[in-house]
Coordinates of C-alpha atoms in Angstrom, one line a residue:
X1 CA 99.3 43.0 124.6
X2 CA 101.3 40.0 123.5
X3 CA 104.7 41.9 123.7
X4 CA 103.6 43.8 127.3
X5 CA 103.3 39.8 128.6
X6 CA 106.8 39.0 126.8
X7 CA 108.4 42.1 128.2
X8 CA 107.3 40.5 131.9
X9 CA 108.3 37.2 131.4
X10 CA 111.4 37.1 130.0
X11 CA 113.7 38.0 133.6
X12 CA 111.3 35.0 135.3
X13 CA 114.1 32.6 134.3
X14 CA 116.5 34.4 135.8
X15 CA 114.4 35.1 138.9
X16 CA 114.5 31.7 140.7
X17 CA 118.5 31.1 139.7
X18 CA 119.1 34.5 141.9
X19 CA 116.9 33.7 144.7
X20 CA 118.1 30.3 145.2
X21 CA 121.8 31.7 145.2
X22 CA 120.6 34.1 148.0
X23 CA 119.0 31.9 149.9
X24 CA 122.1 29.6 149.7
X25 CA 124.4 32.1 150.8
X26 CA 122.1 33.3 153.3
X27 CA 122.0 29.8 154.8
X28 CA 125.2 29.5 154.7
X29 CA 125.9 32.9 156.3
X30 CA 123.8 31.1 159.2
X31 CA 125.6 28.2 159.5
X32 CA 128.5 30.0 159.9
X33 CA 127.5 32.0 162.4
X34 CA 125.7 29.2 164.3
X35 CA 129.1 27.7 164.4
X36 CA 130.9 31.1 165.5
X37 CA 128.5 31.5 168.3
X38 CA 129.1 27.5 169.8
X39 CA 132.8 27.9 169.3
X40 CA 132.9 31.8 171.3
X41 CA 130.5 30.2 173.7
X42 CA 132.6 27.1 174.4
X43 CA 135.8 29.3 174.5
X44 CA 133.9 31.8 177.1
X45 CA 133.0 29.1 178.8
X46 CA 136.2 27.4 179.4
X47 CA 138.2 30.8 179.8
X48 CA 136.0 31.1 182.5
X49 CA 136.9 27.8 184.2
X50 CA 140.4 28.8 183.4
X51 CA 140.8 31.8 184.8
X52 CA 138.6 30.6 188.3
X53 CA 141.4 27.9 188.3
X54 CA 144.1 29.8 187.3
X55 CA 144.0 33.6 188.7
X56 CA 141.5 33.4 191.4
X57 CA 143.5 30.9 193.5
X58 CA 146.3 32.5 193.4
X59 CA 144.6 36.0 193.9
X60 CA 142.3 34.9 197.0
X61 CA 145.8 33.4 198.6
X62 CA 147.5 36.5 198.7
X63 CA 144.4 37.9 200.4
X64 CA 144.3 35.0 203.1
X65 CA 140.6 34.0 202.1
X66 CA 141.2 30.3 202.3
X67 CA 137.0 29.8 202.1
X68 CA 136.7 31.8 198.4
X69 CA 139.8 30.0 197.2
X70 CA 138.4 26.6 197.5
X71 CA 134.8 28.1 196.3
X72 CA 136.9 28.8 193.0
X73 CA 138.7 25.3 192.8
X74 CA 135.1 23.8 193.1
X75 CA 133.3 25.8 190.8
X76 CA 136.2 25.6 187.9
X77 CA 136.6 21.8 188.5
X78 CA 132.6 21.4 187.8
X79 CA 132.6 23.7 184.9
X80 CA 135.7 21.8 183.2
X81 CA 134.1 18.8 183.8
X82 CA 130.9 19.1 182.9
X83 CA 131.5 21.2 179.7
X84 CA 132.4 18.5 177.4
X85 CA 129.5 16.3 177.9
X86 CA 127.6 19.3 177.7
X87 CA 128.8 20.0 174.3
X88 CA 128.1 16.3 173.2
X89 CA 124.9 16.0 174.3
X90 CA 123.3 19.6 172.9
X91 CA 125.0 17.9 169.6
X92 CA 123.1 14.9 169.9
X93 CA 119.9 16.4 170.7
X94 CA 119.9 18.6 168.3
X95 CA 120.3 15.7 165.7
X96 CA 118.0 13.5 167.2
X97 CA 115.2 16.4 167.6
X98 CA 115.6 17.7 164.0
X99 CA 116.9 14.5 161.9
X100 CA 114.5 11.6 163.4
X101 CA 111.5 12.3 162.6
X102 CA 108.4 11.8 165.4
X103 CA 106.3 9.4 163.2
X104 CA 109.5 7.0 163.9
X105 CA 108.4 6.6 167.5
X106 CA 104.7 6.6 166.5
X107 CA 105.1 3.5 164.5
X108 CA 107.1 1.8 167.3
X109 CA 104.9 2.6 170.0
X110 CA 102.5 -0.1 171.0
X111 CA 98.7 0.9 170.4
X112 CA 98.1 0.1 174.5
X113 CA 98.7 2.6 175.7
X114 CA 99.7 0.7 179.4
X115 CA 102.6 -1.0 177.3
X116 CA 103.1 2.2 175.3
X117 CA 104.5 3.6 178.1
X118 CA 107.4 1.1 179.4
X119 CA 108.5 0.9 175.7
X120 CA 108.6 5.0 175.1
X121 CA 110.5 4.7 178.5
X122 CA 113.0 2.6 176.7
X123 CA 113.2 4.7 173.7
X124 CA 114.2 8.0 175.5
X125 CA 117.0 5.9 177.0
X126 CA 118.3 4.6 173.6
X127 CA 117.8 8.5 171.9
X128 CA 119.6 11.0 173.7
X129 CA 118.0 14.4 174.4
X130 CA 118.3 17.3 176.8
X131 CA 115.5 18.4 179.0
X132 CA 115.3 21.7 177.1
X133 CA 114.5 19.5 173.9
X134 CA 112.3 17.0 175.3
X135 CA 109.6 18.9 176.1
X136 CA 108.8 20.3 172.3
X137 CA 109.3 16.7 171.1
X138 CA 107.0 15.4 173.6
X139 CA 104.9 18.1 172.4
X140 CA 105.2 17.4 168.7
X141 CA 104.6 13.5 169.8
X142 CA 100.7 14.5 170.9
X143 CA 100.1 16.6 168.2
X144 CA 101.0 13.1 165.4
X145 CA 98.4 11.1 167.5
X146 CA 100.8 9.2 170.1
X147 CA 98.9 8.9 173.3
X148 CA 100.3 11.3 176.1
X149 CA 101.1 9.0 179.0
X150 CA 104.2 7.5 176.3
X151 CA 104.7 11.2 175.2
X152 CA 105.3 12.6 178.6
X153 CA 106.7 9.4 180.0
X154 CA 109.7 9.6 176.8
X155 CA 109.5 13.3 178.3
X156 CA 111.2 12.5 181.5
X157 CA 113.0 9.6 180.0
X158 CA 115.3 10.8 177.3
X159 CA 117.1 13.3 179.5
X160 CA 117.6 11.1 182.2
X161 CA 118.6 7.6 181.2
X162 CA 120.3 8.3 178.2
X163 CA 123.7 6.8 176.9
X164 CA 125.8 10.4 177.3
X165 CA 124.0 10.6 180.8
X166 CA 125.2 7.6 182.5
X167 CA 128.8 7.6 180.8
X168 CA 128.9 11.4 182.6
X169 CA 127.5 9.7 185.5
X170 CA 130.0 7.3 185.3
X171 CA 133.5 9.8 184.7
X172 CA 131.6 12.0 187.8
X173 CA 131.5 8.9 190.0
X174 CA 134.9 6.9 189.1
X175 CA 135.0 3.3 190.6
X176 CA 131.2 3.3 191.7
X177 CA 129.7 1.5 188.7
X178 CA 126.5 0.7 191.2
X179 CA 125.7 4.8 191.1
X180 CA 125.5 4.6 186.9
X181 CA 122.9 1.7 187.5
X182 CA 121.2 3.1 190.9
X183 CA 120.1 6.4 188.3
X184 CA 119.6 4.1 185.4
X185 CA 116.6 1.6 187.4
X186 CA 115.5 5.0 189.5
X187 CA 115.1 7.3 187.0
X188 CA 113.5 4.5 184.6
X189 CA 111.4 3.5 187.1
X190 CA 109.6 7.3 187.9
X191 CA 109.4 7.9 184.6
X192 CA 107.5 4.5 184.2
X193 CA 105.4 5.1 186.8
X194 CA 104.7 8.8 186.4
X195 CA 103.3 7.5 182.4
X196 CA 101.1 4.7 184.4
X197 CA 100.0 7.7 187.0
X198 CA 98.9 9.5 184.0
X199 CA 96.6 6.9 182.5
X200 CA 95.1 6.5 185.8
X201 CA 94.5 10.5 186.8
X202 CA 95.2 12.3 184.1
X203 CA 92.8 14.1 182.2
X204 CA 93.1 15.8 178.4
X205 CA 91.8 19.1 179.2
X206 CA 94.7 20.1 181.6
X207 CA 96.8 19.5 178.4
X208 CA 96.8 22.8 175.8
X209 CA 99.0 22.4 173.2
X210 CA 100.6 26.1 171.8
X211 CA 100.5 26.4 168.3
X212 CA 104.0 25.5 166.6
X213 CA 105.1 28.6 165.0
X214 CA 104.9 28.1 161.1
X215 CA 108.5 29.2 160.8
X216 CA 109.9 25.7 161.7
X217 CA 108.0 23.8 158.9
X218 CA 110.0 25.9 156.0
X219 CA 113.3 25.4 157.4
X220 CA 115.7 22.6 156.3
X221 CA 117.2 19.9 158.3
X222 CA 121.0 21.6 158.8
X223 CA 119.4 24.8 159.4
X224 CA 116.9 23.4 161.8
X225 CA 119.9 21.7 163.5
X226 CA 122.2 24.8 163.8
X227 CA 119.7 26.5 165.2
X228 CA 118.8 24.0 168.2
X229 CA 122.4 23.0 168.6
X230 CA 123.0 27.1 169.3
X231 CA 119.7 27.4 171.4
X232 CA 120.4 24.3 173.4
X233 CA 124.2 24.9 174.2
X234 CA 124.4 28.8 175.0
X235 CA 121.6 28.1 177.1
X236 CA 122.3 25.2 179.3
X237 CA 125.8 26.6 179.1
X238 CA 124.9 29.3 181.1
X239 CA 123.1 27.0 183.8
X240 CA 125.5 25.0 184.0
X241 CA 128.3 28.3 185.2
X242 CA 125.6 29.4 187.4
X243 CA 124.8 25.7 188.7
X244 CA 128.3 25.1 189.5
X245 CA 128.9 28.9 191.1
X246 CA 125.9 27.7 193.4
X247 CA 127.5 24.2 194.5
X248 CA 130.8 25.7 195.3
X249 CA 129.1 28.3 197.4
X250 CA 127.1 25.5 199.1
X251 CA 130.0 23.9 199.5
X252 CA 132.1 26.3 200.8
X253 CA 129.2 28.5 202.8
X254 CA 127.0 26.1 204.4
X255 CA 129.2 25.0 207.9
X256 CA 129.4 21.2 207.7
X257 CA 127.9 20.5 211.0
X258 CA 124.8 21.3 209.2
X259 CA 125.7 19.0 206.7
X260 CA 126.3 16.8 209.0
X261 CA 122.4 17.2 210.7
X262 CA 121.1 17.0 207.0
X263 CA 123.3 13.8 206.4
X264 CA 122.3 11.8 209.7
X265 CA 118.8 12.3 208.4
X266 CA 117.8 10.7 205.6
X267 CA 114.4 11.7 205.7
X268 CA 115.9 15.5 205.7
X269 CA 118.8 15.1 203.0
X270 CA 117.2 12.9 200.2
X271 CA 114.0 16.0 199.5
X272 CA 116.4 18.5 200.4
X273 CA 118.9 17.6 197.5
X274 CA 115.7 17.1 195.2
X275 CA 114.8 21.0 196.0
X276 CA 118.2 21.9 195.5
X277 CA 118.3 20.2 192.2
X278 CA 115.1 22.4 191.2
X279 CA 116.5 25.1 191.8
X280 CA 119.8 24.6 190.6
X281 CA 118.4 24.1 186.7
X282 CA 121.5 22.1 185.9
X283 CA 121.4 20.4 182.3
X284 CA 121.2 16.4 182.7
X285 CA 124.7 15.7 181.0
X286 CA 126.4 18.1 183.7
X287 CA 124.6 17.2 186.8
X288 CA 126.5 14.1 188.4
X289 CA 129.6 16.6 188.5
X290 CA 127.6 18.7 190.7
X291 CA 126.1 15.9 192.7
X292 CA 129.8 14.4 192.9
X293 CA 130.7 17.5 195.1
X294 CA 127.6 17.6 196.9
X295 CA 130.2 14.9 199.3
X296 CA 128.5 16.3 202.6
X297 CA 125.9 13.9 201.5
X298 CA 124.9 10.1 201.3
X299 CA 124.8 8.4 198.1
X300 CA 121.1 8.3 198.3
X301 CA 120.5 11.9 198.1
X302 CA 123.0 12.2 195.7
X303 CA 120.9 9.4 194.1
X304 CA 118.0 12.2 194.2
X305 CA 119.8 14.7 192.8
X306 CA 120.3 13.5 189.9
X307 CA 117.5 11.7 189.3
X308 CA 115.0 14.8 190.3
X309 CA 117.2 17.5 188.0
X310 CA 116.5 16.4 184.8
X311 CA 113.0 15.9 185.5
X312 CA 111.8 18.6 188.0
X313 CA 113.8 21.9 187.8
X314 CA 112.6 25.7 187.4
X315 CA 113.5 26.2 183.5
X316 CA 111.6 23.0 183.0
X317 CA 108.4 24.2 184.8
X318 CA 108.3 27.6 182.9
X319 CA 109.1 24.9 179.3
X320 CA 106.1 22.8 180.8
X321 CA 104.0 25.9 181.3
X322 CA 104.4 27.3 177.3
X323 CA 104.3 24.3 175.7
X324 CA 101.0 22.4 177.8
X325 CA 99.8 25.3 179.7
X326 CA 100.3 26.2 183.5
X327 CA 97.9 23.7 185.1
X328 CA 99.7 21.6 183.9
X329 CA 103.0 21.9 184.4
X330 CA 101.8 22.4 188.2
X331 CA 100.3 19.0 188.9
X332 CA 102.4 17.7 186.3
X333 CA 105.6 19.0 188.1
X334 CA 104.8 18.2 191.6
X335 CA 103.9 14.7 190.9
X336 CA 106.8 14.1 188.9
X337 CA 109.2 15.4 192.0
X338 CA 107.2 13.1 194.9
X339 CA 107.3 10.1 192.2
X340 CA 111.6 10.8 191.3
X341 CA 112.1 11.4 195.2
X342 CA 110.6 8.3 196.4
X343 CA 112.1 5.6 193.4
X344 CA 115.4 7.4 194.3
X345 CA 114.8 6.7 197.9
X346 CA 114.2 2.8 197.5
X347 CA 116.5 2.2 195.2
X348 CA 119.4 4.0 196.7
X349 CA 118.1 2.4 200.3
X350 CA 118.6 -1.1 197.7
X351 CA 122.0 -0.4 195.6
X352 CA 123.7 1.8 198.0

């Protein structure tokens, strides 16, 4: 009996030396990979640009199509300008959404929730995050106890106000400094309000947390990270080609003396470029490229583009949807785009 339990025991020492060797150079296989991916998809990305600069110019000249040359100049410019700070902000939400842990923000957070929400306003301004990201942290936030009118108000906050935002806002928009702080007091200011809106109407049941799946919890930090950083990147990448494709086209489709009926309107023009910005899906640090070629418009509406986007758009509803259910995500939604609307409207009719 006693050399049947010997025979079993003596590999066990060597067991856990193999397996952590495996799992090391299975992580590390990831990592790798992770990085492959980001590297092929930021090289796709700008071949792309290049070659709609490049080739298509020249090509759609020698076929005397004037109309889809310049849709290719547009489109190329907003995809070269846009895919940097792109890059640098999936990098920083990644690290913020995987490094900094939630409980940070639940021991900063007032217990009030009415001044709970002003000062979670504040922090998604100081910790950059894409909209992609925000809504799983928001969603983590409820689940450690910090009351949901700060949760969803740093929600709509951290993609909108941040630091890599307004400097893209600010390269988008060169020699208009008053356009980095028009988006910096509207955007505040409907994420403010729709936290407050919340305390006032909102009720618990219309929020259903989803289970987190228990795969997250046994992965480390780096891992964790390459993995968002890959998620976050190809996939507002590809928003961001098909965003730009659909600005060029309204650019170069729409006949300008309807943008001229939408501009001389600015009861038409400011909601119209908040739907556009829905349906566009473009990722928050890419969007004032877009709304800097929107120039058919008046700085207001462009105002409401970019504040609406990162808030309001369609891959944010469906986010909304799986994380807090659909009823949700409908009122939730529909508010938020009447709230972003109308603080872009008064402060663009004040600032610009």
């Amino acid at each position: 009996m006693n050399d049947k339990t010997a025979s079993r025991v003596r590999p066990a020492p060597d067991a856990p030396a193999s397996t952590q060797q495996g799992a090391s150079g299975s992580f590390t296989g990831r990592v790798l990979r992770v990085c492959l991916d980001v590297f092929v998809g930021a090289l796709v990305l700008a071949l792309v640009a290049g070659i709609a600069l490049l080739v298509a110019p020249d090509l759609l000249a020698r076929l005397e199509q004037p109309a889809l040359q310049a849709w290719g100049t547009v489109m190329a410019a907003v995809v070269i300008q846009g895919v940097p700070f792109l890059l640098l902000g999936t990098v920083v939400s990644a690290a913020v959404t995987t490094l900094v842990p939630d409980r940070v923000l639940a021991r900063v957070l007032p217990r009030n929730p009415v001044l709970a929400v002003p000062v979670a306003g504040a922090a998604g301004a100081l910790l950059p995050g894409c909209e992609c990201a925000s809504v799983p942290v928001a969603g983590s936030l409820i689940r450690r106890g910090v009351a949901p009118a700060a949760a969803l108000t740093f929600l709509l906050a951290a993609p909108a106000v941040n630091p890599v935002v307004l400097v893209a806002t600010s390269i988008a928009f060169p020699g208009r400094p008053v356009m980095v702080l028009a988006r910096l007091l509207a955007s505040l200011a409907a994420s403010v309000a729709m936290g407050w809106l919340w305390i006032r109407l909102g009720r618990t049941e219309w929020l259903r947390l989803a289970d987190r799946p228990p795969a997250a919890a046994d992965r480390g930090c780096l891992d964790a990270f390459t993995r968002a950083l890959q998620h976050d990147f190809l996939h507002a990448g590809g928003f961001l080609v098909l965003g730009a494709a659909a600005a060029a086209t309204f650019n170069v489709a729409v006949p300008p003396s309807v943008l001229e009926s939408f501009a001389g309107s600015p009861w038409l023009s400011v909601p119209l470029l908040g739907l556009l910005a829905v349906v566009l899906s473009i990722c928050s640090e890419a969007d004032a490229f877009v709304a800097a070629s929107l120039s058919g418009f008046s700085p207001t509406a462009r105002l409401a583009f970019m504040v609406v986007g990162p808030m309001v758009d369609l891959k944010l509803i469906a986010l909304q949807s799986g994380t807090f259910g659909r009823a949700f995500a409908l009122r939730f939604s529909t508010a938020t785009f009447a709230t972003a609307v109308l603080t872009a409207t008064v402060v663009g009719g004040w600032l610009l």
